[in-house]
XYZ file of N, CA and C in Angstrom:
228
model
N -1.953 -16.845 28.191
C -2.951 -16.273 27.015
C -2.118 -15.823 25.944
N -1.626 -16.565 24.808
C -1.290 -15.553 23.369
C -2.630 -14.832 23.107
N -1.686 -13.251 22.937
C -2.740 -12.543 21.856
C -2.583 -12.685 20.169
N -3.672 -13.499 19.732
C -3.401 -13.416 18.046
C -4.236 -12.204 17.401
N -3.160 -12.134 16.012
C -3.748 -10.593 15.493
C -3.741 -11.019 14.151
N -4.833 -10.203 13.827
C -4.960 -10.910 12.203
C -5.769 -9.103 11.268
N -4.842 -9.569 9.867
C -4.953 -8.286 8.949
C -5.836 -8.589 8.270
N -6.197 -6.765 8.733
C -7.613 -6.554 7.975
C -7.383 -5.028 7.230
N -8.253 -5.001 6.186
C -8.072 -3.320 5.369
C -8.979 -2.837 6.088
N -9.147 -1.597 6.533
C -9.857 -0.969 6.938
C -10.001 0.466 5.985
N -10.929 1.430 6.757
C -11.183 2.766 5.932
C -11.715 3.746 6.609
N -10.972 4.852 6.080
C -11.505 6.218 6.949
C -11.629 7.449 6.123
N -13.056 7.851 6.454
C -13.365 8.572 4.445
C -13.283 8.277 3.197
N -11.625 8.587 2.719
C -11.465 8.289 2.011
C -10.117 7.182 1.936
N -9.552 6.824 3.102
C -8.235 6.348 3.020
C -8.060 4.843 3.014
N -7.878 4.518 3.260
C -7.223 2.519 3.027
C -6.299 2.248 3.760
N -6.099 1.976 4.175
C -4.946 0.720 5.337
C -5.252 -0.322 5.865
N -3.970 -1.454 5.543
C -4.319 -2.489 6.116
C -3.114 -2.669 6.838
N -3.521 -3.329 8.392
C -3.168 -3.430 8.850
C -3.605 -5.030 10.132
N -2.380 -4.918 11.465
C -3.064 -6.425 11.556
C -3.227 -5.351 12.795
N -5.215 -5.744 13.637
C -5.370 -5.574 14.931
C -5.897 -6.917 15.610
N -5.809 -7.283 16.852
C -6.036 -8.132 18.122
C -7.146 -8.582 17.015
N -7.099 -10.039 17.143
C -8.236 -10.369 17.028
C -9.015 -9.899 17.471
N -9.867 -9.829 18.889
C -11.065 -9.344 19.385
C -11.465 -8.175 18.572
N -10.751 -7.345 17.722
C -11.259 -6.413 17.290
C -11.281 -5.832 16.165
N -10.959 -7.378 15.457
C -10.840 -7.906 13.668
C -12.254 -8.552 13.413
N -13.554 -8.038 13.556
C -14.426 -8.113 13.113
C -15.102 -7.057 12.124
N -15.496 -7.350 10.857
C -16.055 -6.556 9.509
C -17.435 -6.247 10.143
N -16.642 -4.498 9.870
C -17.881 -4.117 10.406
C -17.923 -2.667 11.425
N -17.180 -3.891 12.039
C -16.406 -2.921 13.848
C -15.784 -1.315 13.546
N -15.472 -0.299 14.109
C -14.934 0.752 13.646
C -14.262 0.585 15.538
N -12.598 1.362 14.693
C -11.496 0.663 16.048
C -11.214 2.395 15.796
N -10.497 2.622 16.955
C -9.034 3.673 16.950
C -7.803 3.300 16.373
N -7.178 3.959 15.840
C -5.712 3.344 15.946
C -4.671 4.486 16.141
N -3.721 3.842 16.802
C -2.691 4.986 17.834
C -1.707 5.414 16.140
N -1.584 6.658 16.124
C -0.936 6.981 15.122
C 0.250 7.851 15.675
N 1.449 8.639 15.109
C 2.149 9.020 15.456
C 1.428 11.022 16.683
N 0.496 11.027 15.942
C -0.428 12.295 16.260
C -1.010 11.297 17.477
N -1.276 10.716 18.280
C -2.157 10.186 19.229
C -3.216 9.189 18.653
N -4.535 8.940 19.080
C -5.336 7.539 19.083
C -6.752 8.296 18.219
N -6.800 8.665 16.790
C -7.523 8.429 15.928
C -8.453 7.925 15.643
N -10.004 8.351 15.913
C -10.893 7.411 15.943
C -11.397 7.318 14.703
N -12.376 5.912 14.492
C -13.571 5.918 13.201
C -12.721 5.501 12.480
N -11.883 4.514 11.888
C -11.135 3.758 11.018
C -12.246 2.756 11.202
N -13.003 1.591 9.859
C -14.271 0.951 10.046
C -13.422 -0.351 9.112
N -12.714 -1.604 9.906
C -13.190 -3.000 9.890
C -13.743 -2.990 8.509
N -13.299 -2.895 6.775
C -13.601 -3.707 5.180
C -13.454 -4.870 5.803
N -12.604 -5.635 5.838
C -12.309 -7.357 5.621
C -11.571 -7.764 6.864
N -11.611 -8.358 7.340
C -10.329 -8.661 8.396
C -9.941 -10.427 7.294
N -8.962 -10.730 6.843
C -8.428 -12.001 6.839
C -7.894 -13.110 7.294
N -8.861 -13.847 8.083
C -8.845 -15.483 9.074
C -7.501 -16.111 8.453
N -7.265 -15.656 7.415
C -6.238 -16.813 6.821
C -4.158 -16.381 7.130
N -4.442 -14.395 7.265
C -3.528 -14.057 8.013
C -3.928 -13.485 9.414
N -3.372 -14.528 10.250
C -3.369 -14.863 11.772
C -2.432 -14.969 12.188
N -0.979 -14.274 13.090
C -0.231 -14.591 13.860
C -0.125 -14.039 15.149
N 0.094 -15.062 15.815
C 0.370 -14.549 17.425
C 1.457 -13.044 17.435
N 1.416 -12.638 18.826
C 2.430 -11.971 18.935
C 3.486 -12.313 18.951
N 4.261 -13.213 19.372
C 5.620 -13.453 18.821
C 5.786 -13.490 17.653
N 5.359 -13.755 16.794
C 5.673 -14.144 15.251
C 5.152 -12.350 14.642
N 4.582 -12.487 15.269
C 4.259 -11.213 14.435
C 5.273 -9.482 14.620
N 5.688 -9.879 15.687
C 6.589 -9.096 15.881
C 8.364 -9.515 15.795
N 8.511 -11.068 15.701
C 9.376 -11.870 14.513
C 9.589 -10.651 13.142
N 8.369 -10.696 12.768
C 8.072 -11.010 11.087
C 8.415 -9.578 10.895
N 8.116 -8.586 11.846
C 7.970 -6.950 11.909
C 9.550 -6.495 11.682
N 10.274 -7.137 11.987
C 12.077 -6.657 11.796
C 12.499 -7.262 10.769
N 11.690 -8.044 10.354
C 12.698 -8.983 8.907
C 13.176 -8.187 7.958
N 12.709 -6.386 7.648
C 12.760 -5.947 6.417
C 14.574 -5.721 7.008
N 15.165 -5.322 7.905
C 16.138 -5.275 8.852
C 17.407 -6.746 8.335
N 17.562 -7.261 7.920
C 18.215 -8.682 8.109
C 17.861 -8.408 6.468
N 16.727 -8.164 5.525
C 17.032 -7.571 4.069
C 17.691 -6.801 3.794
N 17.284 -5.767 4.247
C 18.055 -4.968 3.692
C 20.010 -4.763 4.151
N 20.887 -5.731 5.573
C 21.445 -5.630 4.968
C 22.005 -6.709 4.772
N 21.297 -7.445 3.799
C 21.501 -8.463 2.633
C 21.703 -8.318 1.240
N 20.952 -6.778 1.434
C 21.228 -6.555 -0.390
C 21.843 -4.899 0.093
N 22.698 -5.095 0.222
C 23.445 -3.184 0.209
C 24.749 -4.337 -0.752
N 25.653 -3.210 -0.769
C 26.814 -3.850 -1.854
C 28.417 -2.704 -0.889
């Protein structure tokens, strides 16, 4: 079974962040934990889930590496 991810806007206190969440967690109003450098950070609320921005795990991993090709192509 393929995991799909949905792009979501999250808020915590006065911070806003856009990230990709597994589809099962991408529900507006739901609170989630995000894994960051210092560990798991609790209390992020899903403000908006963009159903049109839905990608499979494989495609999302491929797209996450696109910046490498862009940088190599743009260097003089």
